[in-house]
Amino acid sequence: MKKSGRFSLTMLAFGYAFLYVPLVLVVVYSFNDSRIATIWGGFSTRWYGELLRNDQVLDAAWLSLRIAATSATLATILGTMAGLALARFGRFRGRTLFSGMITSPMVMPEVITGLSLLLLFVSLQQLTGWPGQRGFSTITIAHTTFSMAYVAVIVRSRLAAMDESLEEAAMDLGGRPLRVVFDITLPLIAPAMTAGWLLAFTLSLDDLVIASFVSGPGSSTLPMYIFSKVKLGVSPDINALATLIIAFVSVGVLAAWLATRRRA
Amino acid sequence: MNRVNAHRRDLVWQNIAIATPYLWLLLFFLVPFAIILKISLADPVIAQPPFTPAFDDAGRLDLTFDSFTFLLTDKLYAITYLRSVVMAVIATLLCLAIGFPMAYGIARAREEVRGLLLLLIVLPFWISFLLRVYAWMGLMNNHGAINNVLLALGIIDAPLQLMYTDFAVFVGLTYSYLPFMILPLYATLERMDPDLVEAAQDLGASSTRAFWDITWPLARPGVIAGCLLVFIPAIGEYVIPYLLGGPDSLLIGRVLFDEFFANRDWPLASAVAVVLLLLLVVPIVFLQRNQARDEEGAA
């Protein structure tokens, strides 16, 4: 028993080192004065300054944040509807196809999703003239489509784990179905919806491949900008950008965790 | 009477709640696949868009299997598909080998630390995927941290070529997809009663025997889910082989991307996608069955 305990402890330590050492090194090297990113040239914060003066980065970041916020909101609305439909509305026509379409986007290789959506937008443009230009709207639609699947799955599993008796009681007391949804069900699944929104937001900020397919000339998201730079190799201002993102995410996630723990 | 009407109106709302996401997915998920299929059966032409329409000027159906014939006869594509599958299988096994003991360790940890340990598994997932792959570029460089440490320790006397090799691709795939393996494994292992293993050991089973007879079968739904969640996206992976792999290590995601953007052969790119999708239909259906069964089991 003791031996297996020590084994799993070693594996845990090794595993966490594997996950975190690369990130720590990026943070350390972001403070490297040298232009050659792999050679240490003394402590400096100059790359942060250059990053904040780089209009291309700021424009790309602003576009990415707008797309992420819009698509996460749309995905939360659509995903919550889908989760409710699957968990509470019983059998309806085409339910099997619906639940298949909900889960498939999550495992579909990004190159296929990206290609298929671009071909759709090209065909739509031929037929209707819309979208005249690919960019914010097409990327937002693409991101909404794959992230609503995640929201639907989260909302659905929350509803499945939840006792239906509260909703049934409200119905028995004469509550109309729609009121019951708004007064009882939605407040109860609000945490799941929040989690879904955050996940959709992150997935959107994270996506490179799908955005590369469905964006047009002149609209680069932040990952597209980063990719165009790191293709050429390690670069110090990307280290600085990565550090800012790592710091922001870590603080946010830890704060959220501490907040939920205190409440529990 | 009023209440009946109100109820009926609510049912209308219920139908809207079903129909809205349904139509969205039909338009933006299912229809695009029909279009991929259609274009894979067209001929490439130099035009905007660069493929022949499904109906010619006389209104006759004009479809061709040229792209598929080309895919099946050119050995390069068969080799690329095979390489992609093999790489994905190896990455999946590596994730399982590292992920299983970690998930087990977390599931058996004290309850106070379990939340934090899980959080630390999920945290990298919230940090940009692209930047996590990028982190390894600095690490595996010829002048990167790994080579510097090995040189300083005197283990090697010339830098190892780590970047732009298959090894680097495996590291990148394992690193990026490890959380997808650990989370479903943890979910099943956490549900397992640890007393079962102890009971088996009390009855004289060795710890290896107890593992293969008790833990492994009980963890199987998690193992299947984790393996498929790593394997399916890894097959089509584009960024990791692009940034970490060598120029000659062609994988199918890269081929699709290049046929589409560099060669502007839309029908061939679509055919590549259709074949990749056919390869993935079996594992995807398998995954959904496994999830459905697991949900029933948990309920």
mmCIF file of N, CA and C in Angstrom, chain B residues 186-281:
data_model
loop_
_atom_site.group_PDB
_atom_site.id
_atom_site.type_symbol
_atom_site.label_atom_id
_atom_site.label_comp_id
_atom_site.label_asym_id
_atom_site.label_seq_id
_atom_site.Cartn_x
_atom_site.Cartn_y
_atom_site.Cartn_z
ATOM 1 N N TYR B 186 -10.393 10.736 -14.016
ATOM 2 C CA TYR B 186 -10.639 11.117 -12.625
ATOM 3 C C TYR B 186 -12.098 10.891 -12.268
ATOM 4 N N ALA B 187 -13.002 11.272 -13.204
ATOM 5 C CA ALA B 187 -14.430 11.160 -12.920
ATOM 6 C C ALA B 187 -14.825 9.719 -12.601
ATOM 7 N N THR B 188 -14.258 8.739 -13.317
ATOM 8 C CA THR B 188 -14.638 7.349 -13.007
ATOM 9 C C THR B 188 -13.888 6.835 -11.780
ATOM 10 N N LEU B 189 -12.609 7.202 -11.646
ATOM 11 C CA LEU B 189 -11.834 6.688 -10.516
ATOM 12 C C LEU B 189 -12.354 7.241 -9.193
ATOM 13 N N GLU B 190 -12.875 8.470 -9.239
ATOM 14 C CA GLU B 190 -13.356 9.086 -8.011
ATOM 15 C C GLU B 190 -14.623 8.389 -7.513
ATOM 16 N N ARG B 191 -15.412 7.866 -8.487
ATOM 17 C CA ARG B 191 -16.644 7.157 -8.111
ATOM 18 C C ARG B 191 -16.355 5.781 -7.525
ATOM 19 N N MET B 192 -15.145 5.283 -7.789
ATOM 20 C CA MET B 192 -14.816 3.912 -7.384
ATOM 21 C C MET B 192 -14.599 3.832 -5.870
ATOM 22 N N ASP B 193 -15.058 2.753 -5.287
ATOM 23 C CA ASP B 193 -14.897 2.561 -3.846
ATOM 24 C C ASP B 193 -13.512 1.989 -3.562
ATOM 25 N N PRO B 194 -12.629 2.730 -2.851
ATOM 26 C CA PRO B 194 -11.271 2.226 -2.601
ATOM 27 C C PRO B 194 -11.262 0.954 -1.755
ATOM 28 N N ASP B 195 -12.366 0.725 -1.021
ATOM 29 C CA ASP B 195 -12.420 -0.485 -0.188
ATOM 30 C C ASP B 195 -12.349 -1.748 -1.031
ATOM 31 N N LEU B 196 -12.794 -1.648 -2.310
ATOM 32 C CA LEU B 196 -12.788 -2.830 -3.173
ATOM 33 C C LEU B 196 -11.372 -3.365 -3.338
ATOM 34 N N VAL B 197 -10.428 -2.430 -3.595
ATOM 35 C CA VAL B 197 -9.044 -2.844 -3.794
ATOM 36 C C VAL B 197 -8.498 -3.435 -2.493
ATOM 37 N N GLU B 198 -8.809 -2.773 -1.390
ATOM 38 C CA GLU B 198 -8.301 -3.267 -0.119
ATOM 39 C C GLU B 198 -8.862 -4.649 0.206
ATOM 40 N N ALA B 199 -10.145 -4.826 -0.109
ATOM 41 C CA ALA B 199 -10.776 -6.129 0.131
ATOM 42 C C ALA B 199 -10.061 -7.205 -0.670
ATOM 43 N N ALA B 200 -9.756 -6.870 -1.955
ATOM 44 C CA ALA B 200 -9.076 -7.846 -2.802
ATOM 45 C C ALA B 200 -7.708 -8.179 -2.227
ATOM 46 N N GLN B 201 -7.027 -7.152 -1.713
ATOM 47 C CA GLN B 201 -5.690 -7.399 -1.159
ATOM 48 C C GLN B 201 -5.776 -8.196 0.142
ATOM 49 N N ASP B 202 -6.808 -7.908 0.945
ATOM 50 C CA ASP B 202 -6.996 -8.679 2.176
ATOM 51 C C ASP B 202 -7.226 -10.147 1.857
ATOM 52 N N LEU B 203 -7.872 -10.375 0.716
ATOM 53 C CA LEU B 203 -8.155 -11.762 0.333
ATOM 54 C C LEU B 203 -6.956 -12.398 -0.341
ATOM 55 N N GLY B 204 -5.835 -11.669 -0.400
ATOM 56 C CA GLY B 204 -4.603 -12.283 -0.868
ATOM 57 C C GLY B 204 -4.153 -11.903 -2.255
ATOM 58 N N ALA B 205 -4.884 -10.974 -2.927
ATOM 59 C CA ALA B 205 -4.456 -10.577 -4.267
ATOM 60 C C ALA B 205 -3.256 -9.641 -4.161
ATOM 61 N N SER B 206 -2.308 -9.786 -5.064
ATOM 62 C CA SER B 206 -1.188 -8.847 -5.102
ATOM 63 C C SER B 206 -1.706 -7.513 -5.599
ATOM 64 N N SER B 207 -0.918 -6.441 -5.403
ATOM 65 C CA SER B 207 -1.458 -5.132 -5.812
ATOM 66 C C SER B 207 -1.570 -5.048 -7.327
ATOM 67 N N THR B 208 -0.668 -5.745 -8.060
ATOM 68 C CA THR B 208 -0.800 -5.781 -9.522
ATOM 69 C C THR B 208 -2.099 -6.475 -9.916
ATOM 70 N N ARG B 209 -2.328 -7.604 -9.299
ATOM 71 C CA ARG B 209 -3.541 -8.381 -9.588
ATOM 72 C C ARG B 209 -4.778 -7.557 -9.254
ATOM 73 N N ALA B 210 -4.774 -6.908 -8.088
ATOM 74 C CA ALA B 210 -5.925 -6.096 -7.681
ATOM 75 C C ALA B 210 -6.165 -4.986 -8.690
ATOM 76 N N PHE B 211 -5.063 -4.415 -9.210
ATOM 77 C CA PHE B 211 -5.215 -3.342 -10.189
ATOM 78 C C PHE B 211 -5.909 -3.859 -11.439
ATOM 79 N N TRP B 212 -5.394 -4.975 -12.008
ATOM 80 C CA TRP B 212 -5.953 -5.453 -13.284
ATOM 81 C C TRP B 212 -7.341 -6.065 -13.121
ATOM 82 N N ASP B 213 -7.627 -6.632 -11.926
ATOM 83 C CA ASP B 213 -8.935 -7.271 -11.750
ATOM 84 C C ASP B 213 -10.007 -6.311 -11.256
ATOM 85 N N ILE B 214 -9.623 -5.265 -10.545
ATOM 86 C CA ILE B 214 -10.629 -4.390 -9.934
ATOM 87 C C ILE B 214 -10.580 -2.989 -10.554
ATOM 88 N N THR B 215 -9.440 -2.305 -10.394
ATOM 89 C CA THR B 215 -9.383 -0.890 -10.772
ATOM 90 C C THR B 215 -9.599 -0.708 -12.268
ATOM 91 N N TRP B 216 -8.827 -1.450 -13.059
ATOM 92 C CA TRP B 216 -8.865 -1.259 -14.514
ATOM 93 C C TRP B 216 -10.260 -1.463 -15.107
ATOM 94 N N PRO B 217 -10.952 -2.612 -14.798
ATOM 95 C CA PRO B 217 -12.298 -2.777 -15.376
ATOM 96 C C PRO B 217 -13.254 -1.672 -14.953
ATOM 97 N N LEU B 218 -13.148 -1.230 -13.686
ATOM 98 C CA LEU B 218 -14.067 -0.188 -13.220
ATOM 99 C C LEU B 218 -13.762 1.154 -13.875
ATOM 100 N N ALA B 219 -12.491 1.358 -14.246
ATOM 101 C CA ALA B 219 -12.111 2.637 -14.842
ATOM 102 C C ALA B 219 -12.371 2.660 -16.339
ATOM 103 N N ARG B 220 -12.819 1.529 -16.907
ATOM 104 C CA ARG B 220 -12.852 1.425 -18.366
ATOM 105 C C ARG B 220 -13.641 2.538 -19.078
ATOM 106 N N PRO B 221 -14.853 2.916 -18.571
ATOM 107 C CA PRO B 221 -15.552 4.009 -19.276
ATOM 108 C C PRO B 221 -14.699 5.277 -19.353
ATOM 109 N N GLY B 222 -13.981 5.581 -18.286
ATOM 110 C CA GLY B 222 -13.116 6.758 -18.288
ATOM 111 C C GLY B 222 -11.953 6.599 -19.230
ATOM 112 N N VAL B 223 -11.385 5.378 -19.283
ATOM 113 C CA VAL B 223 -10.263 5.129 -20.187
ATOM 114 C C VAL B 223 -10.715 5.313 -21.630
ATOM 115 N N ILE B 224 -11.886 4.742 -21.955
ATOM 116 C CA ILE B 224 -12.380 4.851 -23.329
ATOM 117 C C ILE B 224 -12.637 6.311 -23.682
ATOM 118 N N ALA B 225 -13.345 7.027 -22.791
ATOM 119 C CA ALA B 225 -13.658 8.433 -23.073
ATOM 120 C C ALA B 225 -12.375 9.242 -23.226
ATOM 121 N N GLY B 226 -11.434 9.057 -22.290
ATOM 122 C CA GLY B 226 -10.192 9.821 -22.346
ATOM 123 C C GLY B 226 -9.416 9.552 -23.623
ATOM 124 N N CYS B 227 -9.287 8.269 -23.981
ATOM 125 C CA CYS B 227 -8.524 7.917 -25.183
ATOM 126 C C CYS B 227 -9.157 8.528 -26.429
ATOM 127 N N LEU B 228 -10.497 8.470 -26.523
ATOM 128 C CA LEU B 228 -11.136 9.010 -27.722
ATOM 129 C C LEU B 228 -11.045 10.531 -27.757
ATOM 130 N N LEU B 229 -11.148 11.156 -26.577
ATOM 131 C CA LEU B 229 -11.063 12.621 -26.538
ATOM 132 C C LEU B 229 -9.681 13.111 -26.932
ATOM 133 N N VAL B 230 -8.661 12.266 -26.757
ATOM 134 C CA VAL B 230 -7.316 12.638 -27.201
ATOM 135 C C VAL B 230 -7.128 12.246 -28.671
ATOM 136 N N PHE B 231 -7.524 11.018 -28.989
ATOM 137 C CA PHE B 231 -7.250 10.468 -30.318
ATOM 138 C C PHE B 231 -7.949 11.262 -31.432
ATOM 139 N N ILE B 232 -9.225 11.569 -31.250
ATOM 140 C CA ILE B 232 -10.000 12.173 -32.343
ATOM 141 C C ILE B 232 -9.447 13.541 -32.753
ATOM 142 N N PRO B 233 -9.271 14.483 -31.807
ATOM 143 C CA PRO B 233 -8.717 15.762 -32.263
ATOM 144 C C PRO B 233 -7.253 15.670 -32.676
ATOM 145 N N ALA B 234 -6.494 14.725 -32.092
ATOM 146 C CA ALA B 234 -5.067 14.637 -32.410
ATOM 147 C C ALA B 234 -4.840 14.265 -33.873
ATOM 148 N N ILE B 235 -5.738 13.464 -34.452
ATOM 149 C CA ILE B 235 -5.578 13.041 -35.847
ATOM 150 C C ILE B 235 -5.534 14.229 -36.792
ATOM 151 N N GLY B 236 -6.399 15.215 -36.557
ATOM 152 C CA GLY B 236 -6.469 16.332 -37.486
ATOM 153 C C GLY B 236 -5.612 17.511 -37.072
ATOM 154 N N GLU B 237 -4.793 17.343 -36.047
ATOM 155 C CA GLU B 237 -4.033 18.453 -35.472
ATOM 156 C C GLU B 237 -3.178 19.161 -36.514
ATOM 157 N N TYR B 238 -3.225 20.492 -36.473
ATOM 158 C CA TYR B 238 -2.499 21.284 -37.459
ATOM 159 C C TYR B 238 -1.349 22.067 -36.820
ATOM 160 N N VAL B 239 -1.634 22.738 -35.705
ATOM 161 C CA VAL B 239 -0.665 23.677 -35.124
ATOM 162 C C VAL B 239 0.578 22.961 -34.596
ATOM 163 N N ILE B 240 0.388 21.876 -33.853
ATOM 164 C CA ILE B 240 1.531 21.219 -33.201
ATOM 165 C C ILE B 240 2.531 20.680 -34.220
ATOM 166 N N PRO B 241 2.091 19.892 -35.228
ATOM 167 C CA PRO B 241 3.090 19.444 -36.212
ATOM 168 C C PRO B 241 3.694 20.600 -36.997
ATOM 169 N N TYR B 242 2.918 21.654 -37.213
ATOM 170 C CA TYR B 242 3.451 22.801 -37.957
ATOM 171 C C TYR B 242 4.590 23.465 -37.194
ATOM 172 N N LEU B 243 4.370 23.702 -35.894
ATOM 173 C CA LEU B 243 5.370 24.459 -35.130
ATOM 174 C C LEU B 243 6.515 23.588 -34.633
ATOM 175 N N LEU B 244 6.222 22.336 -34.264
ATOM 176 C CA LEU B 244 7.250 21.511 -33.628
ATOM 177 C C LEU B 244 7.823 20.448 -34.557
ATOM 178 N N GLY B 245 7.045 20.035 -35.567
ATOM 179 C CA GLY B 245 7.478 18.930 -36.418
ATOM 180 C C GLY B 245 8.399 19.371 -37.535
ATOM 181 N N GLY B 246 9.014 18.381 -38.166
ATOM 182 C CA GLY B 246 9.910 18.679 -39.272
ATOM 183 C C GLY B 246 9.149 18.983 -40.540
ATOM 184 N N PRO B 247 9.826 19.566 -41.522
ATOM 185 C CA PRO B 247 9.156 19.927 -42.772
ATOM 186 C C PRO B 247 8.652 18.708 -43.535
ATOM 187 N N ASP B 248 9.281 17.550 -43.316
ATOM 188 C CA ASP B 248 8.860 16.369 -44.067
ATOM 189 C C ASP B 248 7.846 15.537 -43.296
ATOM 190 N N SER B 249 7.545 15.930 -42.047
ATOM 191 C CA SER B 249 6.605 15.115 -41.278
ATOM 192 C C SER B 249 5.191 15.585 -41.590
ATOM 193 N N LEU B 250 4.689 15.155 -42.741
ATOM 194 C CA LEU B 250 3.364 15.587 -43.167
ATOM 195 C C LEU B 250 2.282 14.844 -42.401
ATOM 196 N N LEU B 251 1.344 15.606 -41.873
ATOM 197 C CA LEU B 251 0.167 15.014 -41.255
ATOM 198 C C LEU B 251 -1.056 15.544 -41.975
ATOM 199 N N ILE B 252 -2.199 14.865 -41.764
ATOM 200 C CA ILE B 252 -3.327 15.099 -42.645
ATOM 201 C C ILE B 252 -3.925 16.493 -42.482
ATOM 202 N N GLY B 253 -3.890 17.035 -41.242
ATOM 203 C CA GLY B 253 -4.425 18.383 -41.038
ATOM 204 C C GLY B 253 -3.646 19.405 -41.861
ATOM 205 N N ARG B 254 -2.331 19.237 -41.885
ATOM 206 C CA ARG B 254 -1.458 20.125 -42.649
ATOM 207 C C ARG B 254 -1.711 19.992 -44.147
ATOM 208 N N VAL B 255 -1.875 18.739 -44.601
ATOM 209 C CA VAL B 255 -2.125 18.504 -46.028
ATOM 210 C C VAL B 255 -3.411 19.197 -46.465
ATOM 211 N N LEU B 256 -4.465 19.044 -45.633
ATOM 212 C CA LEU B 256 -5.747 19.671 -45.968
ATOM 213 C C LEU B 256 -5.583 21.183 -46.078
ATOM 214 N N PHE B 257 -4.919 21.750 -45.071
ATOM 215 C CA PHE B 257 -4.695 23.192 -45.025
ATOM 216 C C PHE B 257 -3.939 23.660 -46.279
ATOM 217 N N ASP B 258 -2.883 22.927 -46.635
ATOM 218 C CA ASP B 258 -2.052 23.342 -47.770
ATOM 219 C C ASP B 258 -2.771 23.165 -49.103
ATOM 220 N N GLU B 259 -3.504 22.047 -49.260
ATOM 221 C CA GLU B 259 -4.240 21.856 -50.505
ATOM 222 C C GLU B 259 -5.213 23.007 -50.696
ATOM 223 N N PHE B 260 -5.793 23.460 -49.589
ATOM 224 C CA PHE B 260 -6.801 24.499 -49.687
ATOM 225 C C PHE B 260 -6.176 25.868 -49.929
ATOM 226 N N PHE B 261 -5.213 26.246 -49.090
ATOM 227 C CA PHE B 261 -4.700 27.612 -49.143
ATOM 228 C C PHE B 261 -3.551 27.768 -50.128
ATOM 229 N N ALA B 262 -2.592 26.829 -50.114
ATOM 230 C CA ALA B 262 -1.425 26.994 -50.975
ATOM 231 C C ALA B 262 -1.737 26.581 -52.415
ATOM 232 N N ASN B 263 -2.372 25.411 -52.579
ATOM 233 C CA ASN B 263 -2.634 24.926 -53.943
ATOM 234 C C ASN B 263 -3.986 25.377 -54.481
ATOM 235 N N ARG B 264 -4.811 25.938 -53.610
ATOM 236 C CA ARG B 264 -6.164 26.359 -54.001
ATOM 237 C C ARG B 264 -6.931 25.256 -54.719
ATOM 238 N N ASP B 265 -6.698 24.006 -54.321
ATOM 239 C CA ASP B 265 -7.471 22.903 -54.883
ATOM 240 C C ASP B 265 -8.596 22.563 -53.904
ATOM 241 N N TRP B 266 -9.695 23.306 -54.026
ATOM 242 C CA TRP B 266 -10.793 23.121 -53.065
ATOM 243 C C TRP B 266 -11.407 21.731 -53.136
ATOM 244 N N PRO B 267 -11.661 21.190 -54.335
ATOM 245 C CA PRO B 267 -12.234 19.834 -54.372
ATOM 246 C C PRO B 267 -11.344 18.797 -53.681
ATOM 247 N N LEU B 268 -10.027 18.885 -53.900
ATOM 248 C CA LEU B 268 -9.153 17.898 -53.264
ATOM 249 C C LEU B 268 -9.141 18.082 -51.745
ATOM 250 N N ALA B 269 -9.071 19.340 -51.276
ATOM 251 C CA ALA B 269 -9.115 19.594 -49.832
ATOM 252 C C ALA B 269 -10.409 19.039 -49.237
ATOM 253 N N SER B 270 -11.525 19.221 -49.959
ATOM 254 C CA SER B 270 -12.801 18.699 -49.473
ATOM 255 C C SER B 270 -12.791 17.174 -49.429
ATOM 256 N N ALA B 271 -12.184 16.563 -50.453
ATOM 257 C CA ALA B 271 -12.107 15.098 -50.463
ATOM 258 C C ALA B 271 -11.256 14.606 -49.299
ATOM 259 N N VAL B 272 -10.146 15.311 -49.016
ATOM 260 C CA VAL B 272 -9.309 14.947 -47.860
ATOM 261 C C VAL B 272 -10.154 14.992 -46.594
ATOM 262 N N ALA B 273 -10.986 16.056 -46.459
ATOM 263 C CA ALA B 273 -11.834 16.198 -45.282
ATOM 264 C C ALA B 273 -12.866 15.081 -45.196
ATOM 265 N N VAL B 274 -13.471 14.717 -46.343
ATOM 266 C CA VAL B 274 -14.490 13.663 -46.340
ATOM 267 C C VAL B 274 -13.876 12.337 -45.880
ATOM 268 N N VAL B 275 -12.689 12.013 -46.410
ATOM 269 C CA VAL B 275 -12.051 10.751 -46.023
ATOM 270 C C VAL B 275 -11.675 10.772 -44.542
ATOM 271 N N LEU B 276 -11.160 11.910 -44.064
ATOM 272 C CA LEU B 276 -10.819 12.033 -42.644
ATOM 273 C C LEU B 276 -12.059 11.832 -41.781
ATOM 274 N N LEU B 277 -13.180 12.413 -42.234
ATOM 275 C CA LEU B 277 -14.431 12.279 -41.499
ATOM 276 C C LEU B 277 -14.891 10.826 -41.453
ATOM 277 N N LEU B 278 -14.736 10.121 -42.589
ATOM 278 C CA LEU B 278 -15.119 8.706 -42.625
ATOM 279 C C LEU B 278 -14.262 7.910 -41.645
ATOM 280 N N LEU B 279 -12.968 8.265 -41.567
ATOM 281 C CA LEU B 279 -12.087 7.596 -40.610
ATOM 282 C C LEU B 279 -12.560 7.814 -39.183
ATOM 283 N N LEU B 280 -13.159 8.997 -38.929
ATOM 284 C CA LEU B 280 -13.499 9.374 -37.563
ATOM 285 C C LEU B 280 -14.906 8.988 -37.158
ATOM 286 N N VAL B 281 -15.747 8.575 -38.142
ATOM 287 C CA VAL B 281 -17.130 8.274 -37.806
ATOM 288 C C VAL B 281 -17.203 7.190 -36.736
#
